[in-house]
mmCIF file of C-alpha atoms in Angstrom:
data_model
loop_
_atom_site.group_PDB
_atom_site.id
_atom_site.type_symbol
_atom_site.label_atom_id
_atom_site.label_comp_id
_atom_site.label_asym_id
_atom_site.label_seq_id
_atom_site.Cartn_x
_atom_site.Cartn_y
_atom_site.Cartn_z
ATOM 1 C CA UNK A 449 -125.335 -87.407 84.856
ATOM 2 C CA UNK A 450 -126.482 -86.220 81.559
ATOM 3 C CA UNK A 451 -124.096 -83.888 79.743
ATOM 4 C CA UNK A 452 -125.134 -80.247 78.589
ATOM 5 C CA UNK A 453 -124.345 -79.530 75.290
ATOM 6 C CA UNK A 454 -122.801 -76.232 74.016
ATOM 7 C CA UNK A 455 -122.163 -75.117 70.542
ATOM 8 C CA UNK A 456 -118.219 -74.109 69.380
ATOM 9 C CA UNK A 457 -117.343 -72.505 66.595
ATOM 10 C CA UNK A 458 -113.647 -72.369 65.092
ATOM 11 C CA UNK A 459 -112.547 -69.652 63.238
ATOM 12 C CA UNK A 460 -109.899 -68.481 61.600
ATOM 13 C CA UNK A 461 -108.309 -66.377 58.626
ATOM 14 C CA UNK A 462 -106.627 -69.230 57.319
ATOM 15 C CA UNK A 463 -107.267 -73.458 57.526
ATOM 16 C CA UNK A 464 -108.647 -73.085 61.172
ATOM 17 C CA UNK A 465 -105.799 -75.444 62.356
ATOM 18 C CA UNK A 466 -104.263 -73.978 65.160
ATOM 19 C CA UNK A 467 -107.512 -72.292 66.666
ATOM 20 C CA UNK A 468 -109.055 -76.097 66.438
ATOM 21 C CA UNK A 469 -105.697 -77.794 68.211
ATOM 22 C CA UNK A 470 -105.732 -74.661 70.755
ATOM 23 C CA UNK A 471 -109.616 -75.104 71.164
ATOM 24 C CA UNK A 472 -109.420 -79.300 71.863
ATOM 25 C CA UNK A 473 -107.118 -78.854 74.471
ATOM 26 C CA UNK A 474 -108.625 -76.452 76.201
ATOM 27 C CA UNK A 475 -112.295 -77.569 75.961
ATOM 28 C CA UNK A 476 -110.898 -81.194 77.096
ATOM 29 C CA UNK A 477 -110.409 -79.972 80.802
ATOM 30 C CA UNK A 478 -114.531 -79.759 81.124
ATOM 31 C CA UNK A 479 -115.980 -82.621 78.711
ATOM 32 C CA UNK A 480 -116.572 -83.908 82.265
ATOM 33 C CA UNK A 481 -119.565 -81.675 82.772
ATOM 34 C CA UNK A 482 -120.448 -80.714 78.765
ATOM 35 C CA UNK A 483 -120.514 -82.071 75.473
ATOM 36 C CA UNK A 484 -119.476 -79.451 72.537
ATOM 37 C CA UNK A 485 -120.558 -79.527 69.302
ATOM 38 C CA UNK A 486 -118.296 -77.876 67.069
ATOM 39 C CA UNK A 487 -118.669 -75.758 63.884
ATOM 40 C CA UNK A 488 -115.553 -75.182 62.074
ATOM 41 C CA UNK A 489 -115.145 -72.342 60.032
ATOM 42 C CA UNK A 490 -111.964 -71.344 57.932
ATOM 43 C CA UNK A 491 -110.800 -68.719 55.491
ATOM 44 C CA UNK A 492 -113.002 -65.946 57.115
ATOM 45 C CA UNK A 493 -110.551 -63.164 55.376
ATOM 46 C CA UNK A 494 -113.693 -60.153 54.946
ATOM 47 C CA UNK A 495 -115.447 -58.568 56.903
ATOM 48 C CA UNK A 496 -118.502 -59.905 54.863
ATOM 49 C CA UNK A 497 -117.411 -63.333 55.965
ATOM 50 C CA UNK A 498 -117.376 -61.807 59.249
ATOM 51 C CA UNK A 499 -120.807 -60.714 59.449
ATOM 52 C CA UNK A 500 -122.300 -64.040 57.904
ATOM 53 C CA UNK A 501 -120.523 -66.380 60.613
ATOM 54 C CA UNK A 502 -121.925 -63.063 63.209
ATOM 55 C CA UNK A 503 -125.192 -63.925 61.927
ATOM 56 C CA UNK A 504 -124.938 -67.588 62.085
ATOM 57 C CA UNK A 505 -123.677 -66.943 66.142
ATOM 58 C CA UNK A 506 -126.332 -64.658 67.075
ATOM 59 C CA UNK A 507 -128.904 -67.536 65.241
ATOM 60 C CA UNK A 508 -127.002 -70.650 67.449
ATOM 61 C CA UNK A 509 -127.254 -68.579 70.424
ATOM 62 C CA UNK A 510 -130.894 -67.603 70.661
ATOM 63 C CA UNK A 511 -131.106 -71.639 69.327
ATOM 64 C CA UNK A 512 -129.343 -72.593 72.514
ATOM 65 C CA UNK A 513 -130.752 -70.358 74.434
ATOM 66 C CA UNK A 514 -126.718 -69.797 75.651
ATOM 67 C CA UNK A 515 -123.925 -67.832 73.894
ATOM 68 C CA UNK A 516 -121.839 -69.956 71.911
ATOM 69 C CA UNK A 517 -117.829 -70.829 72.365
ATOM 70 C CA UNK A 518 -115.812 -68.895 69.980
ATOM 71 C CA UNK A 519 -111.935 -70.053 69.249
ATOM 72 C CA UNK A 520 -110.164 -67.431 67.023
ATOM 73 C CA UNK A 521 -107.279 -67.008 65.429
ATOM 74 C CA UNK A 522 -107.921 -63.747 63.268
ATOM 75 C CA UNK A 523 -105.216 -61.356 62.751
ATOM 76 C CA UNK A 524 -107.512 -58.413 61.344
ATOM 77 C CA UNK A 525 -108.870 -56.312 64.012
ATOM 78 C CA UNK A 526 -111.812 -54.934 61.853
ATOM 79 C CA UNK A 527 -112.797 -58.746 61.373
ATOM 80 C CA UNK A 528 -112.383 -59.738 64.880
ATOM 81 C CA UNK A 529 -114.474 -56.560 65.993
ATOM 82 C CA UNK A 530 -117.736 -57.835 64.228
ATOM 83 C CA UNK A 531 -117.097 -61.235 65.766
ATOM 84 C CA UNK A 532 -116.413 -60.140 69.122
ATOM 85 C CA UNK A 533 -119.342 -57.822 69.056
ATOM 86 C CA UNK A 534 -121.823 -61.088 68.716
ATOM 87 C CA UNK A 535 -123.383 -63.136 71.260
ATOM 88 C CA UNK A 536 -120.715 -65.552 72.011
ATOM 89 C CA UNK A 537 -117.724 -66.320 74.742
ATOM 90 C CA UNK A 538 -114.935 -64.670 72.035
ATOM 91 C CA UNK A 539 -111.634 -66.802 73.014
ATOM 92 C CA UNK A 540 -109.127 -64.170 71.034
ATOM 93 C CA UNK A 541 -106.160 -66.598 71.247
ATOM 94 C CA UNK A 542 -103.395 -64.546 69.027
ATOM 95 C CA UNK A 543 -104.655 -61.317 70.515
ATOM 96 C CA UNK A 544 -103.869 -61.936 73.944
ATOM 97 C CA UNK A 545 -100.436 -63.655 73.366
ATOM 98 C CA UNK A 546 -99.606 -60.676 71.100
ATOM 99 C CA UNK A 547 -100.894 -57.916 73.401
ATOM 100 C CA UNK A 548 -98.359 -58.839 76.154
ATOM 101 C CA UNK A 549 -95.413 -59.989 73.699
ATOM 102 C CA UNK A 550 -95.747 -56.501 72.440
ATOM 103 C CA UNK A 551 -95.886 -54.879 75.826
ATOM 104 C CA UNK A 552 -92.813 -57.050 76.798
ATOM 105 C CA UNK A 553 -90.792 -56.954 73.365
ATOM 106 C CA UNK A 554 -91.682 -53.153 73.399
ATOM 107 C CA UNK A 555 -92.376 -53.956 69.604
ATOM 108 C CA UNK A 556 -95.885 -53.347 67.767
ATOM 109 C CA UNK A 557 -96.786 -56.844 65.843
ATOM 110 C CA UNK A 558 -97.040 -56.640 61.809
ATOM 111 C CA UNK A 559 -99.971 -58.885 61.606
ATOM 112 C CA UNK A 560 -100.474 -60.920 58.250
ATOM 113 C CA UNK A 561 -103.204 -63.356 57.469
ATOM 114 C CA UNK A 562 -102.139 -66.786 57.196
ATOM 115 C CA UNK A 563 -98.710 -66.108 58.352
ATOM 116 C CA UNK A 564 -98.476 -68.792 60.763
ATOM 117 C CA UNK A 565 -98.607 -71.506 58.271
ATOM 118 C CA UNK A 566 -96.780 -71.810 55.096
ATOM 119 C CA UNK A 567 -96.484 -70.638 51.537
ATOM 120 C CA UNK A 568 -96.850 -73.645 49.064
ATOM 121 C CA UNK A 569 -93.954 -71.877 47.353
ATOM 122 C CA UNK A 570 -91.842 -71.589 50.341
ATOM 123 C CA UNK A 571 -88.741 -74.132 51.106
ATOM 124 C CA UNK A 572 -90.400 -75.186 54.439
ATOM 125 C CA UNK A 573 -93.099 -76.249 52.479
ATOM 126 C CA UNK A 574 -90.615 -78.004 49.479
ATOM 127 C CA UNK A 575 -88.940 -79.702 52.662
ATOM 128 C CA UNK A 576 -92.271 -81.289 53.834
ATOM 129 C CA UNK A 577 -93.548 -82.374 50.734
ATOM 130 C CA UNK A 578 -90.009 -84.063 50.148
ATOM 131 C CA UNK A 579 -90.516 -85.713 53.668
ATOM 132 C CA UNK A 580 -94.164 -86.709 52.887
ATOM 133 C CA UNK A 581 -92.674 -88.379 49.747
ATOM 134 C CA UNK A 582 -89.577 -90.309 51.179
ATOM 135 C CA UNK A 583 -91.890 -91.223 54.108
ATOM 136 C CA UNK A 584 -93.991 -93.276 51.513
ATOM 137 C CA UNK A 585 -91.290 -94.646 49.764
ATOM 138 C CA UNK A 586 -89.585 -96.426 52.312
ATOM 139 C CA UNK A 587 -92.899 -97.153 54.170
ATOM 140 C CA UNK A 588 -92.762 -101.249 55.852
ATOM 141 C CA UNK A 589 -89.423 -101.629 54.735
ATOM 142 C CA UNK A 590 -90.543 -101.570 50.826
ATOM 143 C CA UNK A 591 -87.777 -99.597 49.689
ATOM 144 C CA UNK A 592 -84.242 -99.560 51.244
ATOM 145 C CA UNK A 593 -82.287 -97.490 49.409
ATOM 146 C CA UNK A 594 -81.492 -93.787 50.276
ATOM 147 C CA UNK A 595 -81.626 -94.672 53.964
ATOM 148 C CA UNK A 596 -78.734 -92.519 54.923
ATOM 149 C CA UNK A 597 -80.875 -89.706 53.744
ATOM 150 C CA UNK A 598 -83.709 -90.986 56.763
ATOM 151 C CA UNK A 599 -83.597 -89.004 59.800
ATOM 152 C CA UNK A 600 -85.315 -91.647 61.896
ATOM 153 C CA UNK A 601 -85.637 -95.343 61.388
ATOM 154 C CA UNK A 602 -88.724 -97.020 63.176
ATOM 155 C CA UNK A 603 -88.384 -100.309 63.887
ATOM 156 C CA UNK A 604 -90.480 -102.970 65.519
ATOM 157 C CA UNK A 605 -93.233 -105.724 65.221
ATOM 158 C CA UNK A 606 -96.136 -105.476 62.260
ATOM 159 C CA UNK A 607 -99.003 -102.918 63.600
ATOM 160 C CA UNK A 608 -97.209 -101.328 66.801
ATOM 161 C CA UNK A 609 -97.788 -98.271 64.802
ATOM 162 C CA UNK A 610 -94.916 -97.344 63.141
ATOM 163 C CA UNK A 611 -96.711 -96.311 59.641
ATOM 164 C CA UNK A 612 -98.976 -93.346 61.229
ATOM 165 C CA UNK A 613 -95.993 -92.037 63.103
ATOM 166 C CA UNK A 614 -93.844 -92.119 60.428
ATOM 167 C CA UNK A 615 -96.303 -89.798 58.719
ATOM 168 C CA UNK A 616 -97.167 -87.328 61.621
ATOM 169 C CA UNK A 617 -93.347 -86.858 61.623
ATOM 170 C CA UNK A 618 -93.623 -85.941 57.923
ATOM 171 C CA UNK A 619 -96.143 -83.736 57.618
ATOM 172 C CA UNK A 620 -96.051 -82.062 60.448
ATOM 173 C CA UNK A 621 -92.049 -81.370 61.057
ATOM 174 C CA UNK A 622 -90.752 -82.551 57.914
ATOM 175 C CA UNK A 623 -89.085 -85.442 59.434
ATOM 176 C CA UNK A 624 -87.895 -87.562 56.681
ATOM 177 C CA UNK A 625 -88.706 -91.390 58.355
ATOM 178 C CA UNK A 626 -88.659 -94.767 57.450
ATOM 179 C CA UNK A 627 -89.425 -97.802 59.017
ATOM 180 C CA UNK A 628 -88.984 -101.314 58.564
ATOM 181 C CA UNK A 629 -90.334 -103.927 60.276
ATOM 182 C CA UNK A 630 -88.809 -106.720 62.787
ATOM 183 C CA UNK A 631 -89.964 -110.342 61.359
ATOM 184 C CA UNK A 632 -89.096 -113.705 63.267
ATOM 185 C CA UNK A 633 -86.591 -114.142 60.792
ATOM 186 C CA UNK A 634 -84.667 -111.577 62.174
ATOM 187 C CA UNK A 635 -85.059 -112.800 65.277
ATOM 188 C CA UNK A 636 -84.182 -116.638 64.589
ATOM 189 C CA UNK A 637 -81.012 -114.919 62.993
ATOM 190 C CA UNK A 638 -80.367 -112.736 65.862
ATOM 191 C CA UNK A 639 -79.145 -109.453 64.462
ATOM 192 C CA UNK A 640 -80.929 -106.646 62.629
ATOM 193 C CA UNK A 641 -81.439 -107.047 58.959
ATOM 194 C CA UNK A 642 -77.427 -106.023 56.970
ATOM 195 C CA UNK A 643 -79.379 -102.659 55.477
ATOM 196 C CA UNK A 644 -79.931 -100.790 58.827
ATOM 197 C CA UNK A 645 -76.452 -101.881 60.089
ATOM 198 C CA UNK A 646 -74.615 -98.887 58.444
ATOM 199 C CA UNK A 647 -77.588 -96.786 60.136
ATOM 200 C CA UNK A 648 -77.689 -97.742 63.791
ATOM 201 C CA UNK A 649 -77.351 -94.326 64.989
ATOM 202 C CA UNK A 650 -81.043 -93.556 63.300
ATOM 203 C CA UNK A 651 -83.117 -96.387 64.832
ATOM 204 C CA UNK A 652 -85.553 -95.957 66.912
ATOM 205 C CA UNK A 653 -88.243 -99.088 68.304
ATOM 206 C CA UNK A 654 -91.444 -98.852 68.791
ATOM 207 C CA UNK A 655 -93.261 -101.848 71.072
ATOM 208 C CA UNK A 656 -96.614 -102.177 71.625
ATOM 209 C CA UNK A 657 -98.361 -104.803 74.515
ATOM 210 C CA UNK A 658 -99.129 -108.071 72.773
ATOM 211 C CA UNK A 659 -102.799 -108.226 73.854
ATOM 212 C CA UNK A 660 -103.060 -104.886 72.586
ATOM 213 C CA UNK A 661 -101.611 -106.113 69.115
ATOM 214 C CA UNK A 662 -103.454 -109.372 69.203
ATOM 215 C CA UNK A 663 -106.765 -106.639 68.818
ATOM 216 C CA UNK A 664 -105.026 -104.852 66.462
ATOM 217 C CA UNK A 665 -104.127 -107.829 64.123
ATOM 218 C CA UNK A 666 -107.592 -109.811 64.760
ATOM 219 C CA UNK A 667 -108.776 -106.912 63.130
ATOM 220 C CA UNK A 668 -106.275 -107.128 59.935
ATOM 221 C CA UNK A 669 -106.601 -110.678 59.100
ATOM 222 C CA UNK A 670 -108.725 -112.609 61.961
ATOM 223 C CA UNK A 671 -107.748 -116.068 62.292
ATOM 224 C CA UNK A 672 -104.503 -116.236 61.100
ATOM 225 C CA UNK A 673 -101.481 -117.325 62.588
ATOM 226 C CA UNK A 674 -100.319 -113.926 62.286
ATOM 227 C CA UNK A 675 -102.894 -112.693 64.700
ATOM 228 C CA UNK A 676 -102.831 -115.534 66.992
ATOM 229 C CA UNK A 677 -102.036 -114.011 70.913
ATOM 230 C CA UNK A 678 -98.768 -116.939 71.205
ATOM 231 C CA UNK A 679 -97.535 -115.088 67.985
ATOM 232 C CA UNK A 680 -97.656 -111.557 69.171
ATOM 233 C CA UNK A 681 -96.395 -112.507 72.852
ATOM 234 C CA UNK A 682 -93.319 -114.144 70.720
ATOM 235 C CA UNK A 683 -92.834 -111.484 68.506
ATOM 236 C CA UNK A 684 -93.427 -108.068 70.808
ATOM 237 C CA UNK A 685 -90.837 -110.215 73.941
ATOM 238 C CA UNK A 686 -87.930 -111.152 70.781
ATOM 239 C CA UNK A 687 -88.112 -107.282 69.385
ATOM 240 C CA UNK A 688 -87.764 -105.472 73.174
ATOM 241 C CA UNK A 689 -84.842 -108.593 73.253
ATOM 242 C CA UNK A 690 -83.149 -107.541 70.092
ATOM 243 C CA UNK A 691 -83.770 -103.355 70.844
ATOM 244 C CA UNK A 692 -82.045 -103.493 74.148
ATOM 245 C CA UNK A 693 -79.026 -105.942 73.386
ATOM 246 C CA UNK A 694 -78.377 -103.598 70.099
ATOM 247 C CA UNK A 695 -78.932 -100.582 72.595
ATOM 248 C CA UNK A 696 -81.764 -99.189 70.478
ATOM 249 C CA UNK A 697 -83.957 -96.560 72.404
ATOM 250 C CA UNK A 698 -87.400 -97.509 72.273
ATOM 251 C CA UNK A 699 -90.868 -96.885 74.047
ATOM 252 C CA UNK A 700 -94.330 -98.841 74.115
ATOM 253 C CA UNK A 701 -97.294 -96.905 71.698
ATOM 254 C CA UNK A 702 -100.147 -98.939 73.520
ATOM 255 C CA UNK A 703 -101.572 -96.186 75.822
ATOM 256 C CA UNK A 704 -99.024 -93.362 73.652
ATOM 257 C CA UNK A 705 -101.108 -91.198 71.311
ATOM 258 C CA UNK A 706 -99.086 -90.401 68.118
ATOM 259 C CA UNK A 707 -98.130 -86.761 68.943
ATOM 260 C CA UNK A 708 -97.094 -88.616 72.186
ATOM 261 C CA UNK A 709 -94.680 -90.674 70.503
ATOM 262 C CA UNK A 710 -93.550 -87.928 67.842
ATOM 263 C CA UNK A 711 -92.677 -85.565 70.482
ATOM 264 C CA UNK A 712 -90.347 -88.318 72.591
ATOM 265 C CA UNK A 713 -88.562 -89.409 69.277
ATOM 266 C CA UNK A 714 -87.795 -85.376 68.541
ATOM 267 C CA UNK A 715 -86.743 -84.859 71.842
ATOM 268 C CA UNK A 716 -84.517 -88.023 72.555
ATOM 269 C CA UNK A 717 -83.246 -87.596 68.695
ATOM 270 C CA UNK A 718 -82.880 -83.908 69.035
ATOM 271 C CA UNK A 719 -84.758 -83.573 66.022
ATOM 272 C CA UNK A 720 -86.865 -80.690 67.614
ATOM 273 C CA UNK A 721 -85.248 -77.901 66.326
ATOM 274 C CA UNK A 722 -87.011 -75.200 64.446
ATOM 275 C CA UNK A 723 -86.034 -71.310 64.066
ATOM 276 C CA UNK A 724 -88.360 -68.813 63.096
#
């Protein structure tokens, strides 16, 4: 069955972020049926900006010969009027949520462009920049001091993913992680490596299938005895070993997307804490 194809465009007052996260998760309940092209459009803060991206929805739609898919996240009513007003299915997501919190709070909103992400000058945004930082410095085990300023350890084989997590957790909550990885000397010794003894309450494991990581590796350095399947099988069956007698909690990444795995280690950590 062939796919029909219909046009989105995401836009917002700010970097279009939240409308395209909002948008993806909605539009993935019918990529069954359609394929969407999307048009991303941030930083549309006048109502001159308004009318040009009006113009440009109004040209797509008569292109299409069907209205276009609009995701917004505009605060300014005068902006989102000339938008709305075009030839497009308008998806208003803060409007509705704020119509019936304000019905329900009895409170009008004090909208503010922008105001759901943060100031460069704010400390939220100090905080992630610090995490962003430590995150790289203690990245594969590279550096190992500081580590009692970490609020998660990874641990686990070479390439189960513990790099990319380590960084979602940065820039996105400000999660100050390292990780360090599990070698076969660790294992032929039996016990974690001495540094992360003193931090056992921090680790987490990641695992990963060893066919899955026999891809992953073939791909790093093919041929090697690295990458070999025996290898990973070894390695992947001696970490799980070592995580559950040291009582580590751990889960697999093979079919786990990364904000998968973030969102388990915040919640079994109780890391997931935020106030507003």
């Amino acid at each position: 069955m062939q796919l029909q194809k219909r046009t989105v465009f995401i836009v917002s007052d700010g970097t279009g972020i939240t409308a395209e996260t909002f948008g993806h998760s909605v539009l993935s309940q019918f990529t069954h049926k359609f394929t969407f092209q999307q048009e991303r459009e941030p930083f549309v803060n006048t109502v001159e900006r308004a009318q040009e991206i009006a113009t440009r929805i109004n040209s797509t739609a008569e292109l299409d010969k069907l209205p276009p898919i609009v995701f917004s996240t505009i605060v300014d009513e005068d902006i989102n009027t000339h938008l709305r007003h075009s030839n497009c299915i308008y998806m208003d997501i803060f409007g509705a949520c704020v119509r019936q919190l304000e019905e329900s709070l009895q409170t009008k909103s004090n909208p503010a462009i922008g105001r759901s992400h943060v100031s460069a000058s704010s400390d939220e945004y100090r905080r992630r920049i610090e995490a962003i930082n430590f995150t790289l410095a203690h990245d594969d085990g590279q550096f190992v001091h500081d580590l009692e300023h970490a609020d998660v350890i990874f641990v686990g084989v070479s390439r189960c993913g513990k790099t990319p997590t380590s960084l979602y957790l940065a820039m996105q909550y400000s999660i100050k992680a390292a990780n360090f990885p599990l070698i076969p000397e660790d294992f032929d010794r039996g016990t974690l490596p001495d540094t992360l003894l003193p931090h056992r309450h921090k680790l987490f494991g990641l695992s990963i299938n060893p066919e899955r990581l026999y891809e992953v590796r073939q791909e790093r350095r093919p041929g090697s005895a690295y990458a070999e399947l025996d290898q990973c099988k070894y390695e992947v069956a001696e970490a799980e070993r070592m995580m559950r007698r040291e009582n580590i909690a751990w889960l697999s990444t093979t079919t786990k997307s990364i904000e998968e795995i973030s969102t388990t280690v915040l919640k079994i950590l109780n890391l997931d804490r935020k106030s507003y």
